[in-house]
XYZ file of C-alpha atoms in Angstrom:
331
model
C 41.822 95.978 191.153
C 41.297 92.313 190.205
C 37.684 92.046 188.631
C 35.533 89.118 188.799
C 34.523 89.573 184.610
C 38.503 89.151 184.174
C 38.738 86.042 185.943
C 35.782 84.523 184.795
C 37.099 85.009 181.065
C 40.369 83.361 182.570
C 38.322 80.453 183.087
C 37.164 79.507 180.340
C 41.004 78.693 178.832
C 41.070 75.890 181.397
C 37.919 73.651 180.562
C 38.737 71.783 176.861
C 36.177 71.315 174.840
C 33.731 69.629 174.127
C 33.225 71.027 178.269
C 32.477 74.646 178.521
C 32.343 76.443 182.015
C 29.262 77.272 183.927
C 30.066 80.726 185.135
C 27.806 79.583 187.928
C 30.778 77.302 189.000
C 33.122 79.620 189.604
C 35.041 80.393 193.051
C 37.390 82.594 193.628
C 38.318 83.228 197.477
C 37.046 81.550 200.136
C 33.919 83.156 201.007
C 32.854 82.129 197.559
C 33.869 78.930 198.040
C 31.516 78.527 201.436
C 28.786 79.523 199.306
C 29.963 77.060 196.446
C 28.575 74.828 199.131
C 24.843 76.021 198.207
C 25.200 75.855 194.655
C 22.443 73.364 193.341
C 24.998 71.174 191.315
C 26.986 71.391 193.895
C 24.506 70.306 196.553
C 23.099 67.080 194.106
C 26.661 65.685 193.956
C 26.744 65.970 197.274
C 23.571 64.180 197.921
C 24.405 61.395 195.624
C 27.665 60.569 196.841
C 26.242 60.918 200.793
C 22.810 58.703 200.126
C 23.124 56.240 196.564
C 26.475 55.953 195.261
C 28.132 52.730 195.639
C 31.415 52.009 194.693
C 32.028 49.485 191.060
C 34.388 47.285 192.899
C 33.157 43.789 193.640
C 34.908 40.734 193.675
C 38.636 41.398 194.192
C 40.598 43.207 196.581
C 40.826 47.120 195.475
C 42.543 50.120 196.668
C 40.953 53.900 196.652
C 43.799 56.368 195.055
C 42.733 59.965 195.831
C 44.350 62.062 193.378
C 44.172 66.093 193.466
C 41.675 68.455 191.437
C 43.556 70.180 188.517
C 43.145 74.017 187.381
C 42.482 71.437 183.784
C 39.278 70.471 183.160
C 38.114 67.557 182.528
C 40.624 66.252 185.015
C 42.354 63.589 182.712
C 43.962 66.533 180.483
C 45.672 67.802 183.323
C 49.545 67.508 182.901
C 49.644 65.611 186.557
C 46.793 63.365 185.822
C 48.130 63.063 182.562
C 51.671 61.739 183.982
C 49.818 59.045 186.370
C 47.866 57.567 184.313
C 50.761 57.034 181.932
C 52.925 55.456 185.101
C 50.154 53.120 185.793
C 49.950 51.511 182.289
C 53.518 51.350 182.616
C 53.388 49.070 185.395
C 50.879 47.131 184.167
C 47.211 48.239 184.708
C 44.584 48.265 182.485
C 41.038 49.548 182.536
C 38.500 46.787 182.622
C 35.491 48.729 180.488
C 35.826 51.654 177.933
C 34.861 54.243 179.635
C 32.797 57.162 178.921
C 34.877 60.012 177.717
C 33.767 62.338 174.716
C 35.842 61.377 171.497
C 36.860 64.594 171.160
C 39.370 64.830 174.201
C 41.492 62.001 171.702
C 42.154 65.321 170.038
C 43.229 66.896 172.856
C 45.827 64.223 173.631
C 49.939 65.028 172.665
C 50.392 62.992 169.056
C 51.048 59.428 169.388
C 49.614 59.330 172.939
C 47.517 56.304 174.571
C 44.127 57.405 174.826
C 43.681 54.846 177.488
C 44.822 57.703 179.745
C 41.636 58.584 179.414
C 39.813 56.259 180.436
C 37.836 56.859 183.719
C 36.419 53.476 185.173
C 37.843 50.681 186.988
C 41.543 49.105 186.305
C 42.894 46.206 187.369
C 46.125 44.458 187.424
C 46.037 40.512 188.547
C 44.106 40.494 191.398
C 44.050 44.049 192.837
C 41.465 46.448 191.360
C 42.560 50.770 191.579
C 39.854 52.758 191.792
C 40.505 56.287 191.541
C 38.545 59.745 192.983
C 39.423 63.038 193.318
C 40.298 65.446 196.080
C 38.107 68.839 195.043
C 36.965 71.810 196.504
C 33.705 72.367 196.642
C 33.277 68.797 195.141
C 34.488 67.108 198.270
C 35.348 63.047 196.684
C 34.673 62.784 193.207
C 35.176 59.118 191.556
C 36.809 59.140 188.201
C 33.876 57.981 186.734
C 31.917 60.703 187.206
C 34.353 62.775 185.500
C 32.883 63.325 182.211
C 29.237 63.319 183.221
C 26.699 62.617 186.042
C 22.945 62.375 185.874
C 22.384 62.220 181.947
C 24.251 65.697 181.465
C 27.759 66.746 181.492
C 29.419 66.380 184.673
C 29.586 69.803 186.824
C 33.330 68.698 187.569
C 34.256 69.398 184.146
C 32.682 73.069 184.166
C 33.789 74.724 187.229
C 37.042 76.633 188.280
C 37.879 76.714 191.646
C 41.602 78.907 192.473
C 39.890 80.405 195.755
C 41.549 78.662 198.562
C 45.780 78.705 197.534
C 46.419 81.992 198.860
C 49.864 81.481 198.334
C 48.800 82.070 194.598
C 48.414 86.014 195.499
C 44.930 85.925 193.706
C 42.655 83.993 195.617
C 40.273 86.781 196.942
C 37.541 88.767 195.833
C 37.699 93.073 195.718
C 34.592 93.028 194.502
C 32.966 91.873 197.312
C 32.182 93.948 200.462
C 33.374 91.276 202.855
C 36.971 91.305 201.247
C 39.321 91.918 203.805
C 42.556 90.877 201.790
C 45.165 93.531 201.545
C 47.590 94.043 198.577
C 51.584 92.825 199.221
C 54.179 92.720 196.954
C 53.135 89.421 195.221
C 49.145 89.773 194.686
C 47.303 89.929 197.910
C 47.374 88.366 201.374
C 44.239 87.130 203.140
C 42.664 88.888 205.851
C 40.543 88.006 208.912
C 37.548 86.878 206.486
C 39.189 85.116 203.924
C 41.159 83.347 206.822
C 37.893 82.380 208.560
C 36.322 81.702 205.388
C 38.937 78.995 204.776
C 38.759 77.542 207.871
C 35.006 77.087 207.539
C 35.027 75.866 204.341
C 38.257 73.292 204.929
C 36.556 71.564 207.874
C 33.369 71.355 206.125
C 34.532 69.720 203.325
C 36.756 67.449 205.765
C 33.165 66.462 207.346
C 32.078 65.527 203.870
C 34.941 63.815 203.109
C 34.989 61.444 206.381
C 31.161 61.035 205.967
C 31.636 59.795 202.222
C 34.458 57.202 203.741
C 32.032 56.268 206.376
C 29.822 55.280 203.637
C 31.913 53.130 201.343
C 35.776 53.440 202.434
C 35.770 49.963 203.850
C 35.206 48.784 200.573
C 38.945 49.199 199.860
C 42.032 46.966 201.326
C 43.750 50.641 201.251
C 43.043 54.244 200.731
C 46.144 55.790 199.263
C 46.607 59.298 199.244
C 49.014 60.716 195.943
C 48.589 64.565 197.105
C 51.806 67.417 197.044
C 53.373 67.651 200.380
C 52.341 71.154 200.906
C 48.499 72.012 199.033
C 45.482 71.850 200.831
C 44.762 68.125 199.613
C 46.828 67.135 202.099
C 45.902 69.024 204.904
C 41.915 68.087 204.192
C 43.073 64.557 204.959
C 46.020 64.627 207.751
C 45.412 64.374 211.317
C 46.614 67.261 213.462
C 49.936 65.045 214.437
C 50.590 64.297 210.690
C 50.709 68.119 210.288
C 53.107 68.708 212.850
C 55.468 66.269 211.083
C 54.802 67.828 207.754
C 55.062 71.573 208.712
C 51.227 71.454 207.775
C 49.461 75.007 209.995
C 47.233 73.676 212.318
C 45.279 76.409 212.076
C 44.908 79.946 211.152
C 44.758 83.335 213.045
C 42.198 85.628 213.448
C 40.968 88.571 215.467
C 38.677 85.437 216.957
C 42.459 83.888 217.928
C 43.618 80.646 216.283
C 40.851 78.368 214.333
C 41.808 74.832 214.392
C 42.057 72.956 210.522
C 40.736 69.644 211.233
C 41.791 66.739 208.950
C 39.641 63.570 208.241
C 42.356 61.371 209.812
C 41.785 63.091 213.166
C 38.229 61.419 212.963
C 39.146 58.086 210.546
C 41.954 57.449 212.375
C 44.805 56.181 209.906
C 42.106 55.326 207.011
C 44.294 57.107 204.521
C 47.642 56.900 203.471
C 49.716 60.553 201.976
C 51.968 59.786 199.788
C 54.964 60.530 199.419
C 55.842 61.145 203.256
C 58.754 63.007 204.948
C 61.267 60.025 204.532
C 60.263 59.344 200.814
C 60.270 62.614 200.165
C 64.056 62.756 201.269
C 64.974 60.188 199.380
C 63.058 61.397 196.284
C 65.660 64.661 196.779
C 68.142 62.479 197.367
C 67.611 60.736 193.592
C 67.197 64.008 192.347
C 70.253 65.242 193.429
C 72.236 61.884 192.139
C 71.087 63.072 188.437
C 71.113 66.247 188.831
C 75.349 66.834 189.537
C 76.283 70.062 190.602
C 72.858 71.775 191.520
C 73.068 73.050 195.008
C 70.068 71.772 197.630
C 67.661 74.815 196.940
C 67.516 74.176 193.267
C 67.130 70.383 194.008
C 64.027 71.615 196.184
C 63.258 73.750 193.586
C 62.408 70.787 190.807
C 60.675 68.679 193.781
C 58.113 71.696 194.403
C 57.823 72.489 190.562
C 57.679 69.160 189.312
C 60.939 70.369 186.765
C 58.011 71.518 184.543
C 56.377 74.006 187.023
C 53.797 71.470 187.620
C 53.918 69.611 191.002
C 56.009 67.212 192.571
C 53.811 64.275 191.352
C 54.537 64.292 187.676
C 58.585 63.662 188.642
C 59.662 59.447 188.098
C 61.175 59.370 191.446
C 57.554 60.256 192.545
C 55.466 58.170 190.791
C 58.026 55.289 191.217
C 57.534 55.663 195.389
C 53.172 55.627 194.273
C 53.969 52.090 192.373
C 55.650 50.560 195.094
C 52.567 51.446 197.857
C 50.550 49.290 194.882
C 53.025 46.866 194.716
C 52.870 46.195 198.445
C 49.191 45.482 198.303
């Protein structure tokens, strides 16, 4: 049986120093991660982003990029963070302050890398500011430059780990606990009534947090871009139940209480934000793929989109990245 001491010592291989995890922060299934929504730290950057943050963008025309939470903390370390920050210098942005990040992430950083990847405030390319946040659970919208720290201390965002809502994974759930209803299967385990209802509460809470942080300061942005994997529960916080349908998104899950509905903060922000890539760009991302990749048959090609080619996701690939540029480019 899967113990809770096991995966906490997991944990701590994922936050790079000079972070270290709060044990506290940890969330394994989802009826931990319904009470992650209790946890003090928790609660405070919830607070502060619902009552007194205010977005640094004044001046010039800027866009929100949502990017997804990372099993890597800080963020920026994470291979997929890693690989968009490099695309945007690439095509020509460039943070406008220094940042706040701990020196000691430079050593972190692959030899000869730009530690500009690192930076976590504001860029700008002529006149269009990108302003980036993150898509967590329990965190609900995290701005990049809150990554490294918030209120004085080190930020909670870089000290938590958070696996307990991918059931795919075959290890988000919780034996230890007398509410587990997850049974074993031949990969891991598969969820049962409680962790399904679990998830279900705790998706459509942090979908209300999520549209009542955009009520807040969203229409400070010309655009709110989306760059989430097609099929991870990023996306489905933020699609509307018809953009589900036309991504194979559920709509729900089943219970002994009959099908619970997953809400999406498009279905009450009607078109505020953008996921990208969509169904035809993600066809035509295959479609490069499959131009350099001669002789692979149509599963494998679908194979390197999920993984990323690095067993990653989809968002580190070029033909990825190159459909985010042109949504800036249009701006």
């Amino acid at each position: 049986m899967i113990e809770r001491a096991d995966r906490v010592s997991a944990a701590y291989a994922k936050i790079v120093a000079p972070f270290t995890l709060d044990e506290t922060l940890t969330f394994f299934c989802p009826q931990e991660n319904v009470e992650a929504l209790e946890h003090p730290a928790v609660r405070e950057l919830h607070r502060f982003m619902l009552t007194e943050y205010q977005p640094p963008v004044t001046g010039k025309k800027a866009v929100m990029l949502l990017l997804p939470c990372t099993k890597v903390k800080p963020y920026s370390l994470s291979e997929e963070h890693q690989a968009i920050n490099r695309y945007l210098l690439s095509v020509g942005f460039r943070p406008c302050e220094p940042g706040d990040h701990p020196p000691e992430l430079l050593a972190a950083l692959a030899q000869g890398a730009d530690g500009r990847v690192l930076n976590n405030g504001v860029w700008e390319r002529g006149d269009l500011l990108l302003h980036r946040f993150v898509i967590s659970e329990p965190m609900a919208l995290v701005p990049y430059e809150l990554i490294y720290r918030f209120g004085g201390k080190p930020s909670p965002v870089a000290r938590y780990d958070d696996p307990g809502l991918f059931e795919h994974r075959g290890t988000a759930v919780c034996p230890w606990r007398p509410d587990c209803t997850g049974k074993q299967a031949a990969q891991g385990y598969r969820w049962g009534d409680n962790e399904k209802a679990a998830f279900v509460e705790m998706h459509n809470r942090l979908v209300e947090l999520i549209v009542a942080m955009l009520e807040r300061f969203g229409d400070a942005y010309v655009a709110r871009l989306a760059f989430v994997s097609p099929k991870l529960t990023h996306r489905s916080f933020l699609t509307s139940a018809e953009e589900k349908r036309r991504a194979g998104l559920a709509l729900g899950r089943r219970t002994g209480q009959g099908l619970q509905p997953l809400r999406g903060v498009n279905d009450s922000l009607a078109g505020w934000v953008r996921c990208i890539p969509d169904e035809a760009e993600i066809e035509a991302i295959l479609g490069r793929l499959a131009e350099r990749s001669p002789g692979r048959t149509p599963r494998q090609i679908k194979g390197t989109f999920a993984s990323g080619g690095a067993g990653v996701t989809p968002l580190v690939l070029p033909e990825t990245l190159d459909v985010l540029g042109r949504h800036l480019d249009s701006l």
